[in-house]
PDB file of C-alpha atoms in Angstrom:
ATOM      1  CA  MET A   1       0.000   0.000   0.000  1.00  0.00           C
ATOM      2  CA  LEU A   2       2.615   2.561   1.018  1.00  0.00           C
ATOM      3  CA  SER A   3       5.546   2.078  -1.319  1.00  0.00           C
ATOM      4  CA  GLN A   4       8.572   4.347  -1.493  1.00  0.00           C
ATOM      5  CA  SER A   5       7.233   6.195  -4.515  1.00  0.00           C
ATOM      6  CA  LYS A   6       3.763   6.712  -3.043  1.00  0.00           C
ATOM      7  CA  THR A   7       5.234   7.854   0.280  1.00  0.00           C
ATOM      8  CA  ALA A   8       7.538  10.302  -1.528  1.00  0.00           C
ATOM      9  CA  LYS A   9       4.587  11.777  -3.437  1.00  0.00           C
ATOM     10  CA  LEU A  10       2.602  12.123  -0.214  1.00  0.00           C
ATOM     11  CA  LEU A  11       5.542  13.815   1.511  1.00  0.00           C
ATOM     12  CA  GLU A  12       5.706  16.328  -1.346  1.00  0.00           C
ATOM     13  CA  ARG A  13       2.010  17.117  -0.902  1.00  0.00           C
ATOM     14  CA  CYS A  14       2.605  17.997   2.765  1.00  0.00           C
ATOM     15  CA  VAL A  15       3.830  21.456   1.775  1.00  0.00           C
ATOM     16  CA  ASP A  16       0.209  22.507   1.275  1.00  0.00           C
ATOM     17  CA  GLU A  17      -0.729  21.527   4.839  1.00  0.00           C
ATOM     18  CA  GLU A  18      -1.041  24.031   7.672  1.00  0.00           C
ATOM     19  CA  CYS A  19       1.710  22.234   9.603  1.00  0.00           C
ATOM     20  CA  PRO A  20       3.890  20.393   7.047  1.00  0.00           C
ATOM     21  CA  GLU A  21       6.188  18.712   9.582  1.00  0.00           C
ATOM     22  CA  LEU A  22       3.248  17.210  11.460  1.00  0.00           C
ATOM     23  CA  ALA A  23       1.744  15.903   8.221  1.00  0.00           C
ATOM     24  CA  MET A  24       5.107  14.403   7.265  1.00  0.00           C
ATOM     25  CA  GLU A  25       5.360  12.718  10.656  1.00  0.00           C
ATOM     26  CA  GLU A  26       1.892  11.211  10.246  1.00  0.00           C
ATOM     27  CA  ILE A  27       2.743   9.902   6.784  1.00  0.00           C
ATOM     28  CA  LEU A  28       6.061   8.418   7.900  1.00  0.00           C
ATOM     29  CA  SER A  29       4.328   6.836  10.898  1.00  0.00           C
ATOM     30  CA  ALA A  30       1.794   5.241   8.559  1.00  0.00           C
ATOM     31  CA  TYR A  31       4.657   4.021   6.336  1.00  0.00           C
ATOM     32  CA  VAL A  32       6.348   2.423   9.353  1.00  0.00           C
ATOM     33  CA  ALA A  33       3.075   0.968  10.646  1.00  0.00           C
ATOM     34  CA  TRP A  34       2.422  -0.579   7.224  1.00  0.00           C
ATOM     35  CA  LYS A  35       5.849  -2.224   7.314  1.00  0.00           C
ATOM     36  CA  PHE A  36       5.100  -3.608  10.798  1.00  0.00           C
ATOM     37  CA  ILE A  37       1.717  -4.920   9.668  1.00  0.00           C
ATOM     38  CA  ARG A  38       3.445  -6.790   6.871  1.00  0.00           C
ATOM     39  CA  GLY A  39       5.514  -8.570   9.537  1.00  0.00           C
ATOM     40  CA  GLN A  40       8.837  -6.778   9.300  1.00  0.00           C
ATOM     41  CA  SER A  41      11.106  -6.326  12.309  1.00  0.00           C
ATOM     42  CA  CYS A  42      12.273  -2.993  13.725  1.00  0.00           C
ATOM     43  CA  ALA A  43      15.717  -3.506  12.179  1.00  0.00           C
ATOM     44  CA  LEU A  44      14.233  -4.151   8.752  1.00  0.00           C
ATOM     45  CA  VAL A  45      11.900  -1.154   9.054  1.00  0.00           C
ATOM     46  CA  MET A  46      14.920   1.021   9.930  1.00  0.00           C
ATOM     47  CA  GLN A  47      16.584  -0.271   6.775  1.00  0.00           C
ATOM     48  CA  LYS A  48      13.431   0.562   4.766  1.00  0.00           C
ATOM     49  CA  LEU A  49      13.523   4.121   6.154  1.00  0.00           C
ATOM     50  CA  ARG A  50      17.135   4.375   5.024  1.00  0.00           C
ATOM     51  CA  TYR A  51      16.128   3.173   1.561  1.00  0.00           C
ATOM     52  CA  LEU A  52      13.358   5.780   1.537  1.00  0.00           C
ATOM     53  CA  THR A  53      15.880   8.551   2.258  1.00  0.00           C
ATOM     54  CA  ILE A  54      18.099   7.259  -0.554  1.00  0.00           C
ATOM     55  CA  TYR A  55      15.079   7.179  -2.880  1.00  0.00           C
ATOM     56  CA  LEU A  56      14.196  10.771  -1.964  1.00  0.00           C
ATOM     57  CA  ARG A  57      17.771  11.872  -2.623  1.00  0.00           C
ATOM     58  CA  VAL A  58      18.044  10.049  -5.962  1.00  0.00           C
ATOM     59  CA  THR A  59      14.711  11.390  -7.222  1.00  0.00           C
ATOM     60  CA  GLY A  60      15.699  14.998  -6.503  1.00  0.00           C
ATOM     61  CA  ARG A  61      13.616  15.515  -3.371  1.00  0.00           C
ATOM     62  CA  GLN A  62      16.422  16.735  -1.091  1.00  0.00           C
ATOM     63  CA  TRP A  63      14.181  19.531   0.177  1.00  0.00           C
ATOM     64  CA  VAL A  64      11.836  16.876   1.600  1.00  0.00           C
ATOM     65  CA  LEU A  65      14.775  15.294   3.427  1.00  0.00           C
ATOM     66  CA  GLU A  66      15.700  18.658   4.910  1.00  0.00           C
ATOM     67  CA  ARG A  67      12.134  19.143   6.169  1.00  0.00           C
ATOM     68  CA  ILE A  68      11.802  15.659   7.686  1.00  0.00           C
ATOM     69  CA  ARG A  69      15.246  15.398   9.259  1.00  0.00           C
ATOM     70  CA  GLN A  70      13.933  15.820  12.814  1.00  0.00           C
ATOM     71  CA  VAL A  71      10.947  13.575  12.136  1.00  0.00           C
ATOM     72  CA  LEU A  72      13.234  10.808  10.874  1.00  0.00           C
ATOM     73  CA  MET A  73      15.340  11.067  14.034  1.00  0.00           C
ATOM     74  CA  VAL A  74      12.261  10.782  16.251  1.00  0.00           C
ATOM     75  CA  ILE A  75      10.904   7.784  14.338  1.00  0.00           C
ATOM     76  CA  ALA A  76      14.332   6.105  14.254  1.00  0.00           C
ATOM     77  CA  THR A  77      14.646   6.579  18.014  1.00  0.00           C
ATOM     78  CA  GLU A  78      11.188   5.111  18.536  1.00  0.00           C
ATOM     79  CA  LEU A  79      12.076   2.142  16.325  1.00  0.00           C
ATOM     80  CA  SER A  80      15.288   1.554  18.263  1.00  0.00           C
ATOM     81  CA  LEU A  81      13.135   1.328  21.411  1.00  0.00           C
ATOM     82  CA  GLY A  82      10.790  -1.235  19.871  1.00  0.00           C
ATOM     83  CA  GLY A  83       8.373   0.919  17.885  1.00  0.00           C
ATOM     84  CA  GLY A  84       5.499   0.589  20.346  1.00  0.00           C
ATOM     85  CA  LEU A  85       4.265   4.160  20.020  1.00  0.00           C
ATOM     86  CA  ILE A  86       4.394   4.500  16.231  1.00  0.00           C
ATOM     87  CA  GLY A  87       0.971   5.707  15.139  1.00  0.00           C
ATOM     88  CA  ALA A  88      -0.284   6.225  18.695  1.00  0.00           C
ATOM     89  CA  CYS A  89      -1.085   9.910  18.133  1.00  0.00           C
ATOM     90  CA  PRO A  90      -4.307  10.721  16.306  1.00  0.00           C
ATOM     91  CA  GLY A  91      -4.148  12.254  12.845  1.00  0.00           C
ATOM     92  CA  ASN A  92      -4.375  16.031  13.013  1.00  0.00           C
ATOM     93  CA  THR A  93      -3.802  17.030   9.393  1.00  0.00           C
ATOM     94  CA  SER A  94      -6.132  16.305   6.509  1.00  0.00           C
ATOM     95  CA  LEU A  95      -3.442  14.439   4.574  1.00  0.00           C
ATOM     96  CA  GLY A  96      -2.443  12.422   7.648  1.00  0.00           C
ATOM     97  CA  LYS A  97      -6.062  11.458   8.290  1.00  0.00           C
ATOM     98  CA  GLN A  98      -6.472  10.448   4.654  1.00  0.00           C
ATOM     99  CA  VAL A  99      -3.378   8.208   4.726  1.00  0.00           C
ATOM    100  CA  TRP A 100      -4.330   6.534   8.012  1.00  0.00           C
ATOM    101  CA  ASN A 101      -7.923   6.004   6.842  1.00  0.00           C
ATOM    102  CA  ASP A 102      -6.631   4.411   3.628  1.00  0.00           C
ATOM    103  CA  LEU A 103      -4.420   2.155   5.753  1.00  0.00           C
ATOM    104  CA  ARG A 104      -7.375   1.140   7.931  1.00  0.00           C
ATOM    105  CA  ARG A 105      -9.540   0.460   4.879  1.00  0.00           C
ATOM    106  CA  LYS A 106      -6.839  -1.725   3.386  1.00  0.00           C
ATOM    107  CA  LEU A 107      -6.556  -3.661   6.646  1.00  0.00           C
ATOM    108  CA  SER A 108     -10.292  -4.207   6.885  1.00  0.00           C
ATOM    109  CA  THR A 109     -10.472  -5.711   3.401  1.00  0.00           C
ATOM    110  CA  THR A 110      -7.342  -7.860   3.593  1.00  0.00           C
ATOM    111  CA  SER A 111      -6.354 -10.396   6.203  1.00  0.00           C
ATOM    112  CA  TYR A 112      -2.782 -10.080   7.382  1.00  0.00           C
ATOM    113  CA  THR A 113      -1.126 -12.348   9.874  1.00  0.00           C
ATOM    114  CA  SER A 114       0.674 -10.148  12.323  1.00  0.00           C
ATOM    115  CA  ASN A 115       3.061 -11.049  15.082  1.00  0.00           C
ATOM    116  CA  THR A 116       2.364  -9.451  18.426  1.00  0.00           C
ATOM    117  CA  ASP A 117       4.772  -8.942  21.233  1.00  0.00           C
ATOM    118  CA  PRO A 118       4.213 -11.217  24.269  1.00  0.00           C
ATOM    119  CA  GLU A 119       4.282  -8.098  26.436  1.00  0.00           C
ATOM    120  CA  TYR A 120       1.040  -6.961  24.799  1.00  0.00           C
ATOM    121  CA  GLY A 121      -0.814 -10.259  24.958  1.00  0.00           C
ATOM    122  CA  GLY A 122       0.689 -11.979  21.943  1.00  0.00           C
ATOM    123  CA  PRO A 123       2.035 -15.530  21.704  1.00  0.00           C
TER     124      PRO A 123
END
């Protein structure tokens, strides 16, 4: 659902939002949550974020990287601590709400096997 190219396009659209950094954080959180839902580990999701930054650089979107530098650090720190709070904040921007609603719709129509942490009642 959220590929590198789609995420990059969404990050570009954040400029039109009232608070672009918040919208970018919501989109990156949805990107990370989608990777978790597909069963990837924190280490692999960190690698995917790195690939996303390379993709942004190669496609000439350095200005997006400059805007999301702090957001990437926050998300990377959260991932290094286990990623438990990714997506915990409600969507506040129209673009963020749209992305999260699309993610929820996709989840409701497709069954995904997800691994849960034993700390939160998983196996």
